[in-house]
C-alpha positions as a Markdown table, in Angstrom:
| # | Residue | x | y | z |
|---|---|---|---|---|
| 1 | Unk | -0.2 | 0.0 | 0.0 |
| 2 | Unk | 1.1 | 3.6 | -1.2 |
| 3 | Unk | 1.7 | 6.6 | 1.2 |
| 4 | Unk | -0.7 | 8.6 | -0.3 |
| 5 | Unk | -4.3 | 10.3 | 1.2 |
| 6 | Unk | -6.5 | 7.7 | -0.9 |
| 7 | Unk | -5.1 | 5.2 | 0.9 |
| 8 | Unk | -4.7 | 6.8 | 4.3 |
| 9 | Unk | -7.9 | 8.5 | 4.1 |
| 10 | Unk | -9.0 | 9.4 | 7.6 |
| 11 | Unk | -5.4 | 9.6 | 8.8 |
| 12 | Unk | -5.5 | 12.4 | 6.5 |
| 13 | Unk | -8.9 | 13.9 | 7.7 |
| 14 | Unk | -7.8 | 13.5 | 11.0 |
| 15 | Unk | -4.3 | 15.4 | 11.1 |
| 16 | Unk | -6.0 | 18.0 | 9.2 |
| 17 | Unk | -8.9 | 18.7 | 11.7 |
| 18 | Unk | -5.9 | 19.0 | 14.3 |
| 19 | Unk | -3.4 | 21.4 | 12.6 |
| 20 | Unk | -6.8 | 23.3 | 12.1 |
| 21 | Unk | -8.3 | 23.4 | 15.7 |
| 22 | Unk | -4.5 | 23.5 | 16.9 |
| 23 | Unk | -5.1 | 20.5 | 18.8 |
| 24 | Unk | -2.1 | 18.5 | 20.0 |
| 25 | Unk | -1.0 | 15.4 | 18.1 |
| 26 | Unk | 2.0 | 13.5 | 16.9 |
| 27 | Unk | 2.0 | 11.3 | 13.7 |
| 28 | Unk | 4.8 | 8.7 | 13.4 |
| 29 | Unk | 6.1 | 6.0 | 11.7 |
| 30 | Unk | 9.4 | 4.4 | 12.7 |
| 31 | Unk | 12.2 | 3.2 | 10.2 |
| 32 | Unk | 11.6 | 0.7 | 7.9 |
| 33 | Unk | 6.8 | 0.1 | 9.4 |
| 34 | Unk | 4.4 | 0.5 | 7.1 |
| 35 | Unk | 1.9 | 1.2 | 10.3 |
| 36 | Unk | 1.4 | 5.0 | 10.8 |
| 37 | Unk | 0.7 | 5.9 | 14.7 |
| 38 | Unk | -1.0 | 9.1 | 15.7 |
| 39 | Unk | -1.2 | 10.1 | 19.4 |
| 40 | Unk | -4.2 | 13.1 | 20.0 |
| 41 | Unk | -4.1 | 15.3 | 23.2 |
| 42 | Unk | -7.7 | 17.4 | 23.7 |
| 43 | Unk | -8.7 | 17.0 | 27.0 |
| 44 | Unk | -5.6 | 19.0 | 28.3 |
| 45 | Unk | -2.2 | 21.0 | 27.7 |
| 46 | Unk | 0.6 | 19.1 | 27.1 |
| 47 | Unk | 2.2 | 18.7 | 30.3 |
| 48 | Unk | 6.8 | 21.3 | 30.5 |
| 49 | Unk | 8.6 | 18.2 | 32.4 |
| 50 | Unk | 10.4 | 20.0 | 35.3 |
| 51 | Unk | 12.6 | 16.0 | 35.1 |
| 52 | Unk | 13.1 | 13.6 | 33.1 |
| 53 | Unk | 12.5 | 11.3 | 35.8 |
| 54 | Unk | 10.7 | 8.8 | 36.1 |
| 55 | Unk | 9.8 | 9.4 | 31.8 |
| 56 | Unk | 9.9 | 5.5 | 32.1 |
| 57 | Unk | 6.2 | 5.5 | 33.5 |
| 58 | Unk | 4.4 | 7.8 | 31.6 |
| 59 | Unk | 2.9 | 6.8 | 28.2 |
| 60 | Unk | 2.8 | 9.2 | 25.0 |
| 61 | Unk | 5.4 | 11.5 | 23.2 |
| 62 | Unk | 8.2 | 13.6 | 24.5 |
| 63 | Unk | 9.5 | 16.1 | 22.6 |
| 64 | Unk | 12.5 | 18.1 | 24.0 |
| 65 | Unk | 14.3 | 21.2 | 22.9 |
| 66 | Unk | 18.8 | 21.6 | 22.0 |
| 67 | Unk | 19.2 | 23.1 | 25.3 |
| 68 | Unk | 16.7 | 23.5 | 28.6 |
| 69 | Unk | 15.4 | 27.6 | 28.7 |
| 70 | Unk | 12.5 | 29.5 | 30.0 |
| 71 | Unk | 11.1 | 29.5 | 26.2 |
| 72 | Unk | 12.0 | 26.0 | 25.5 |
| 73 | Unk | 11.3 | 23.0 | 27.9 |
| 74 | Unk | 10.2 | 19.8 | 28.0 |
| 75 | Unk | 7.2 | 18.4 | 27.0 |
| 76 | Unk | 4.7 | 15.3 | 27.1 |
| 77 | Unk | 1.9 | 14.5 | 24.8 |
| 78 | Unk | -0.2 | 12.5 | 27.5 |
| 79 | Unk | -2.5 | 10.4 | 24.1 |
| 80 | Unk | -6.4 | 11.1 | 25.2 |
| 81 | Unk | -6.7 | 8.6 | 22.0 |
| 82 | Unk | -4.5 | 6.5 | 20.7 |
| 83 | Unk | -4.7 | 5.3 | 16.5 |
| 84 | Unk | -2.8 | 2.8 | 14.4 |
| 85 | Unk | -2.2 | 3.0 | 11.0 |
| 86 | Unk | -6.1 | 4.2 | 9.0 |
| 87 | Unk | -8.1 | 2.7 | 11.8 |
| 88 | Unk | -10.4 | 6.1 | 12.9 |
| 89 | Unk | -13.3 | 6.1 | 13.2 |
| 90 | Unk | -15.4 | 9.6 | 11.9 |
| 91 | Unk | -17.5 | 9.4 | 14.3 |
| 92 | Unk | -14.1 | 10.5 | 16.4 |
| 93 | Unk | -12.9 | 12.9 | 13.9 |
| 94 | Unk | -16.2 | 14.5 | 13.4 |
| 95 | Unk | -16.0 | 15.1 | 17.4 |
| 96 | Unk | -12.7 | 17.0 | 17.2 |
| 97 | Unk | -14.5 | 18.8 | 14.7 |
| 98 | Unk | -16.4 | 20.4 | 16.5 |
| 99 | Unk | -13.0 | 21.9 | 19.2 |
| 100 | Unk | -13.5 | 25.4 | 18.4 |
| 101 | Unk | -9.4 | 25.8 | 18.0 |
| 102 | Unk | -7.7 | 24.4 | 21.1 |
| 103 | Unk | -5.7 | 26.9 | 21.2 |
| 104 | Unk | -3.5 | 29.6 | 19.4 |
| 105 | Unk | 0.1 | 28.3 | 18.3 |
| 106 | Unk | 4.0 | 29.3 | 18.6 |
| 107 | Unk | 3.9 | 29.1 | 14.2 |
| 108 | Unk | 2.7 | 32.9 | 14.1 |
| 109 | Unk | 5.4 | 34.1 | 15.7 |
| 110 | Unk | 8.7 | 33.6 | 12.7 |
| 111 | Unk | 11.1 | 36.3 | 13.6 |
| 112 | Unk | 14.1 | 33.5 | 12.3 |
| 113 | Unk | 16.4 | 35.1 | 9.6 |
| 114 | Unk | 18.5 | 33.2 | 7.3 |
| 115 | Unk | 21.7 | 32.0 | 7.9 |
| 116 | Unk | 24.1 | 33.8 | 5.6 |
| 117 | Unk | 27.6 | 32.2 | 3.7 |
| 118 | Unk | 29.8 | 34.7 | 5.9 |
| 119 | Unk | 28.4 | 34.0 | 9.0 |
| 120 | Unk | 27.8 | 29.7 | 8.8 |
| 121 | Unk | 32.1 | 30.4 | 7.2 |
| 122 | Unk | 33.2 | 32.9 | 10.0 |
| 123 | Unk | 31.6 | 30.3 | 13.2 |
| 124 | Unk | 33.2 | 27.4 | 11.2 |
| 125 | Unk | 36.9 | 29.7 | 11.5 |
| 126 | Unk | 36.5 | 31.0 | 14.8 |
| 127 | Unk | 35.7 | 27.2 | 15.5 |
| 128 | Unk | 38.8 | 25.7 | 13.8 |
| 129 | Unk | 41.0 | 28.1 | 15.6 |
| 130 | Unk | 39.1 | 27.6 | 19.0 |
| 131 | Unk | 39.4 | 23.3 | 18.0 |
| 132 | Unk | 44.0 | 24.6 | 17.4 |
| 133 | Unk | 44.4 | 26.6 | 20.8 |
| 134 | Unk | 42.4 | 22.6 | 22.3 |
| 135 | Unk | 39.9 | 24.8 | 23.7 |
| 136 | Unk | 37.3 | 21.9 | 22.6 |
| 137 | Unk | 37.8 | 18.8 | 20.4 |
| 138 | Unk | 34.5 | 19.1 | 17.9 |
| 139 | Unk | 31.7 | 21.6 | 18.2 |
| 140 | Unk | 28.4 | 21.3 | 15.4 |
| 141 | Unk | 27.5 | 24.0 | 13.9 |
| 142 | Unk | 24.1 | 24.8 | 12.1 |
| 143 | Unk | 21.9 | 27.5 | 10.1 |
| 144 | Unk | 18.5 | 28.2 | 9.3 |
| 145 | Unk | 17.1 | 29.4 | 6.0 |
| 146 | Unk | 13.8 | 30.9 | 5.6 |
| 147 | Unk | 11.6 | 29.7 | 2.5 |
| 148 | Unk | 7.7 | 30.4 | 1.3 |
| 149 | Unk | 6.2 | 27.5 | 1.1 |
| 150 | Unk | 4.4 | 26.5 | -2.2 |
| 151 | Unk | 1.0 | 27.3 | -3.6 |
| 152 | Unk | -1.9 | 24.5 | -2.1 |
| 153 | Unk | 0.9 | 23.3 | 0.6 |
| 154 | Unk | -0.6 | 20.3 | 2.6 |
| 155 | Unk | 1.7 | 19.3 | 5.5 |
| 156 | Unk | -0.4 | 16.3 | 6.1 |
| 157 | Unk | 0.4 | 15.6 | 2.4 |
| 158 | Unk | 4.3 | 16.2 | 2.9 |
| 159 | Unk | 4.1 | 13.4 | 5.9 |
| 160 | Unk | 2.9 | 11.2 | 3.4 |
| 161 | Unk | 5.6 | 11.3 | 0.8 |
| 162 | Unk | 8.1 | 11.7 | 3.1 |
| 163 | Unk | 6.5 | 8.5 | 4.6 |
| 164 | Unk | 7.2 | 7.2 | 1.4 |
| 165 | Unk | 11.3 | 8.5 | 0.2 |
| 166 | Unk | 12.8 | 7.5 | 3.6 |
| 167 | Unk | 11.9 | 4.0 | 4.3 |
| 168 | Unk | 14.3 | 4.2 | 6.6 |
| 169 | Unk | 14.0 | 7.4 | 8.5 |
| 170 | Unk | 11.5 | 8.0 | 11.5 |
| 171 | Unk | 9.4 | 10.7 | 10.3 |
| 172 | Unk | 7.3 | 12.8 | 11.5 |
| 173 | Unk | 4.6 | 15.3 | 11.6 |
| 174 | Unk | 3.6 | 16.9 | 15.5 |
| 175 | Unk | 2.2 | 19.9 | 16.8 |
| 176 | Unk | 2.3 | 21.1 | 20.5 |
| 177 | Unk | 1.0 | 24.9 | 21.7 |
| 178 | Unk | 4.2 | 25.4 | 23.1 |
| 179 | Unk | 6.8 | 24.1 | 20.4 |
| 180 | Unk | 4.7 | 24.8 | 17.1 |
| 181 | Unk | 4.1 | 22.4 | 13.8 |
| 182 | Unk | 7.3 | 20.2 | 13.1 |
| 183 | Unk | 7.6 | 17.7 | 10.6 |
| 184 | Unk | 10.2 | 16.2 | 9.5 |
| 185 | Unk | 12.8 | 12.5 | 8.6 |
| 186 | Unk | 15.4 | 12.2 | 11.1 |
| 187 | Unk | 18.2 | 9.7 | 10.4 |
| 188 | Unk | 19.6 | 9.3 | 14.0 |
| 189 | Unk | 17.5 | 7.1 | 16.8 |
| 190 | Unk | 18.8 | 8.8 | 19.8 |
| 191 | Unk | 17.3 | 5.7 | 22.6 |
| 192 | Unk | 15.1 | 2.8 | 21.9 |
| 193 | Unk | 13.9 | 0.0 | 23.5 |
| 194 | Unk | 11.8 | -2.9 | 22.7 |
| 195 | Unk | 11.4 | -6.8 | 23.4 |
| 196 | Unk | 14.2 | -6.2 | 26.1 |
| 197 | Unk | 16.6 | -4.9 | 24.6 |
| 198 | Unk | 18.2 | -1.2 | 24.7 |
| 199 | Unk | 19.7 | 0.0 | 21.4 |
| 200 | Unk | 21.6 | 3.4 | 21.0 |
| 201 | Unk | 24.3 | 4.7 | 17.7 |
| 202 | Unk | 26.5 | 6.9 | 17.1 |
| 203 | Unk | 26.1 | 8.7 | 13.4 |
| 204 | Unk | 28.4 | 11.4 | 12.1 |
| 205 | Unk | 30.5 | 11.5 | 8.9 |
| 206 | Unk | 28.4 | 12.4 | 5.5 |
| 207 | Unk | 28.8 | 12.3 | 1.8 |
| 208 | Unk | 26.0 | 12.9 | -1.0 |
| 209 | Unk | 25.0 | 9.7 | -2.6 |
| 210 | Unk | 25.4 | 8.5 | -6.4 |
| 211 | Unk | 25.2 | 5.2 | -7.8 |
| 212 | Unk | 27.7 | 3.5 | -5.5 |
| 213 | Unk | 26.7 | 0.5 | -3.4 |
| 214 | Unk | 26.1 | 1.6 | 0.2 |
| 215 | Unk | 29.1 | -0.3 | 1.2 |
| 216 | Unk | 31.2 | 1.0 | -1.2 |
| 217 | Unk | 32.0 | 4.4 | -0.1 |
| 218 | Unk | 35.4 | 6.1 | 1.4 |
| 219 | Unk | 36.1 | 7.9 | 4.3 |
| 220 | Unk | 38.4 | 10.8 | 4.7 |
| 221 | Unk | 40.2 | 11.0 | 7.9 |
| 222 | Unk | 38.8 | 14.2 | 9.1 |
| 223 | Unk | 35.3 | 12.4 | 8.7 |
| 224 | Unk | 36.5 | 9.2 | 10.7 |
| 225 | Unk | 38.6 | 11.2 | 13.2 |
| 226 | Unk | 34.5 | 13.0 | 13.8 |
| 227 | Unk | 32.7 | 9.6 | 13.7 |
| 228 | Unk | 35.2 | 8.3 | 16.3 |
| 229 | Unk | 34.5 | 10.7 | 18.5 |
| 230 | Unk | 30.5 | 10.3 | 18.8 |
| 231 | Unk | 31.2 | 6.6 | 19.8 |
| 232 | Unk | 33.8 | 6.6 | 22.3 |
| 233 | Unk | 31.0 | 9.3 | 23.8 |
| 234 | Unk | 28.6 | 7.3 | 23.7 |
| 235 | Unk | 30.6 | 4.1 | 24.5 |
| 236 | Unk | 31.8 | 6.4 | 27.6 |
| 237 | Unk | 28.6 | 7.0 | 28.9 |
| 238 | Unk | 27.7 | 4.1 | 28.1 |
| 239 | Unk | 30.3 | 2.8 | 31.4 |
| 240 | Unk | 29.6 | 5.6 | 33.3 |
| 241 | Unk | 26.3 | 3.9 | 34.0 |
| 242 | Unk | 27.5 | 0.3 | 34.6 |
| 243 | Unk | 25.6 | -0.8 | 31.4 |
| 244 | Unk | 28.0 | -3.5 | 30.9 |
| 245 | Unk | 27.1 | -6.4 | 28.2 |
| 246 | Unk | 26.9 | -4.3 | 24.8 |
| 247 | Unk | 27.2 | -5.3 | 21.6 |
| 248 | Unk | 29.0 | -3.1 | 19.3 |
| 249 | Unk | 28.7 | -3.2 | 16.2 |
| 250 | Unk | 29.9 | -0.8 | 13.7 |
| 251 | Unk | 31.5 | 1.5 | 11.8 |
| 252 | Unk | 29.8 | 0.5 | 8.8 |
| 253 | Unk | 28.1 | 3.1 | 5.5 |
| 254 | Unk | 24.5 | 3.7 | 6.5 |
| 255 | Unk | 22.3 | 5.0 | 4.3 |
| 256 | Unk | 19.8 | 8.0 | 4.9 |
| 257 | Unk | 17.6 | 9.6 | 2.0 |
| 258 | Unk | 20.1 | 10.9 | -0.1 |
| 259 | Unk | 23.2 | 11.3 | 2.2 |
| 260 | Unk | 25.4 | 8.3 | 3.3 |
| 261 | Unk | 26.8 | 7.9 | 7.0 |
| 262 | Unk | 29.5 | 6.1 | 9.1 |
| 263 | Unk | 27.5 | 4.0 | 11.6 |
| 264 | Unk | 28.6 | 2.1 | 14.9 |
| 265 | Unk | 25.3 | 0.5 | 16.9 |
| 266 | Unk | 25.7 | -0.6 | 20.4 |
| 267 | Unk | 23.0 | -3.0 | 21.9 |
| 268 | Unk | 22.3 | -4.3 | 25.6 |
| 269 | Unk | 19.6 | -5.7 | 27.7 |
| 270 | Unk | 17.3 | -4.0 | 29.1 |
| 271 | Unk | 17.9 | -5.2 | 32.6 |
| 272 | Unk | 21.2 | -3.4 | 32.8 |
| 273 | Unk | 19.6 | -0.2 | 33.0 |
| 274 | Unk | 16.9 | -0.8 | 35.2 |
| 275 | Unk | 15.1 | 2.5 | 35.8 |
| 276 | Unk | 17.2 | 4.9 | 34.5 |
| 277 | Unk | 15.8 | 5.4 | 31.0 |
| 278 | Unk | 15.8 | 8.9 | 32.0 |
| 279 | Unk | 19.6 | 8.5 | 33.2 |
| 280 | Unk | 20.9 | 7.6 | 30.3 |
| 281 | Unk | 19.0 | 10.5 | 28.4 |
| 282 | Unk | 20.1 | 12.8 | 30.1 |
| 283 | Unk | 23.7 | 11.5 | 29.7 |
| 284 | Unk | 24.2 | 11.1 | 25.6 |
| 285 | Unk | 22.4 | 14.0 | 25.4 |
| 286 | Unk | 23.0 | 16.5 | 23.0 |
| 287 | Unk | 25.9 | 13.9 | 22.1 |
| 288 | Unk | 29.0 | 15.0 | 19.8 |
| 289 | Unk | 26.8 | 13.7 | 16.8 |
| 290 | Unk | 24.8 | 17.5 | 17.3 |
| 291 | Unk | 26.1 | 18.8 | 20.1 |
| 292 | Unk | 30.2 | 18.5 | 20.3 |
| 293 | Unk | 32.7 | 17.2 | 22.8 |
| 294 | Unk | 33.4 | 18.8 | 25.7 |
| 295 | Unk | 29.8 | 18.8 | 25.8 |
| 296 | Unk | 29.1 | 22.1 | 28.1 |
| 297 | Unk | 32.8 | 24.2 | 26.0 |
| 298 | Unk | 30.9 | 22.9 | 22.6 |
| 299 | Unk | 27.7 | 23.9 | 23.6 |
| 300 | Unk | 28.5 | 26.9 | 24.7 |
| 301 | Unk | 30.6 | 28.3 | 21.8 |
| 302 | Unk | 27.3 | 27.3 | 20.0 |
| 303 | Unk | 25.1 | 29.8 | 21.7 |
| 304 | Unk | 28.1 | 32.3 | 21.8 |
| 305 | Unk | 28.2 | 32.1 | 18.2 |
| 306 | Unk | 25.3 | 31.0 | 16.3 |
| 307 | Unk | 22.6 | 33.8 | 15.3 |
| 308 | Unk | 19.3 | 31.9 | 15.3 |
| 309 | Unk | 17.7 | 29.8 | 17.8 |
| 310 | Unk | 18.1 | 26.4 | 17.1 |
| 311 | Unk | 14.3 | 25.5 | 19.5 |
| 312 | Unk | 13.2 | 22.0 | 19.0 |
| 313 | Unk | 16.6 | 21.4 | 16.5 |
| 314 | Unk | 18.9 | 19.1 | 17.6 |
| 315 | Unk | 17.0 | 18.6 | 20.4 |
| 316 | Unk | 15.2 | 15.1 | 20.9 |
| 317 | Unk | 11.6 | 13.7 | 20.8 |
| 318 | Unk | 9.6 | 9.9 | 20.3 |
| 319 | Unk | 6.9 | 7.7 | 21.4 |
| 320 | Unk | 7.6 | 6.2 | 25.1 |
| 321 | Unk | 5.7 | 3.0 | 26.2 |
| 322 | Unk | 3.7 | 3.3 | 23.0 |
| 323 | Unk | 3.0 | -0.8 | 21.8 |
| 324 | Unk | 4.7 | -1.5 | 23.9 |
| 325 | Unk | 8.4 | 0.5 | 22.5 |
| 326 | Unk | 10.1 | 4.1 | 23.3 |
| 327 | Unk | 11.5 | 5.3 | 20.9 |
| 328 | Unk | 13.4 | 8.6 | 20.7 |
| 329 | Unk | 15.1 | 9.9 | 17.6 |
| 330 | Unk | 17.4 | 13.0 | 17.5 |
| 331 | Unk | 15.4 | 16.2 | 15.7 |
| 332 | Unk | 17.6 | 16.6 | 12.5 |
| 333 | Unk | 16.2 | 16.3 | 8.5 |
| 334 | Unk | 13.5 | 19.2 | 9.7 |
| 335 | Unk | 11.4 | 22.2 | 9.6 |
| 336 | Unk | 9.2 | 24.2 | 11.6 |
| 337 | Unk | 5.8 | 25.7 | 9.6 |
| 338 | Unk | 4.4 | 28.8 | 10.6 |
| 339 | Unk | 1.5 | 30.7 | 9.0 |
| 340 | Unk | 3.4 | 31.3 | 5.3 |
| 341 | Unk | 6.3 | 30.1 | 5.5 |
| 342 | Unk | 8.8 | 28.2 | 7.3 |
| 343 | Unk | 12.4 | 27.3 | 8.5 |
| 344 | Unk | 15.2 | 24.6 | 7.2 |
| 345 | Unk | 17.4 | 23.5 | 10.0 |
| 346 | Unk | 20.8 | 21.3 | 9.1 |
| 347 | Unk | 23.9 | 22.0 | 10.3 |
| 348 | Unk | 27.7 | 20.0 | 10.5 |
| 349 | Unk | 29.9 | 18.9 | 12.4 |
| 350 | Unk | 33.4 | 20.5 | 12.9 |
| 351 | Unk | 36.7 | 19.2 | 13.9 |
| 352 | Unk | 40.8 | 20.8 | 13.6 |
| 353 | Unk | 40.4 | 19.7 | 9.8 |
| 354 | Unk | 37.1 | 21.4 | 8.9 |
| 355 | Unk | 37.1 | 23.6 | 5.9 |
| 356 | Unk | 34.6 | 26.3 | 6.0 |
| 357 | Unk | 33.2 | 25.6 | 2.1 |
| 358 | Unk | 32.6 | 22.1 | 2.1 |
| 359 | Unk | 31.0 | 22.5 | 5.3 |
| 360 | Unk | 28.3 | 24.8 | 4.4 |
| 361 | Unk | 27.7 | 22.0 | 1.1 |
| 362 | Unk | 27.1 | 19.4 | 3.3 |
| 363 | Unk | 24.5 | 21.6 | 5.0 |
| 364 | Unk | 23.1 | 22.4 | 1.7 |
| 365 | Unk | 22.9 | 18.9 | 0.9 |
| 366 | Unk | 20.9 | 17.8 | 5.2 |
| 367 | Unk | 18.5 | 20.5 | 3.8 |
| 368 | Unk | 17.7 | 18.8 | 0.0 |
| 369 | Unk | 16.5 | 15.8 | 2.2 |
| 370 | Unk | 12.8 | 17.7 | 2.9 |
| 371 | Unk | 14.0 | 20.3 | 0.0 |
| 372 | Unk | 13.5 | 17.8 | -2.8 |
| 373 | Unk | 10.4 | 16.5 | -1.6 |
| 374 | Unk | 8.6 | 19.6 | -0.7 |
| 375 | Unk | 8.9 | 20.6 | -4.9 |
| 376 | Unk | 6.4 | 17.6 | -5.4 |
| 377 | Unk | 4.3 | 18.2 | -2.4 |
């Protein structure tokens, strides 16, 4: 079955009503899965979490920013209803349609400005100088681009096209009052728990996919170094939490949309984690694949030098204890919707051997993941 409006007519109607009435919801499709799960909260507001503690006892959808602040908090969508794929009763959609606009969203307040090449390249060169002075080991720098929405753009249609185009990604559309409306297709799991097993990955290094087989791509010393930094961080984090029975696979080439990455996978029994789900999330986020290393020094450099607010880009999000599975992903390859335009985000890992102009090209290539589909939406 194709991911199109006709095949998912009930889901499409549900998403349309939620978008029109500003009802909090999240629709997502896990990698290599055909089932689309939709969580709707219409009896109350999503909860702002003061702490990630005891998150493993909750059921719903968590959304966390790159860095916590008074403006951007961690929110939890608590489902009044959970729908699987297209199994949605018309009577329920009719009931939601009578909801007189749940609450005003933040999507009307876009003050972000497009990052210029000079700004980004200047930040990269400054970061390289700082690393050569041993101030930190790696930093991930991002940029934003503002684009007008195409005439007749439908977020519901765009979401289904992403599901069709990118089977290996976590594809989502979410809308929360304090978060806004976001859509994306991210390749990077932060933490998944299913069938008594916990998995996480290190993902770094980027090439544009060509006609080669995935395993035939070769990597520069800079890209191998970048992937090693992230891998070592994940491994040391697991060890610091006394996780011992770890199976490590990789690094190996991994295709995500139009890009090839280097990936190392980690897996261990859930019993090793006990009730420390939130501890591991806090220890991993932000990983060096989206922030840098050491974490605090890299984050401080990002906050001091990036001209835009990352908001929920490079944060984490995903279902918790839905269908006996938790799947937390890093928010990459994403855009934030506003009334007439949208903000695209992308970033690149910077090491002491980075060439600024090449990093600019890499961030452009990452934006194509969504732009290639947007042009056809």
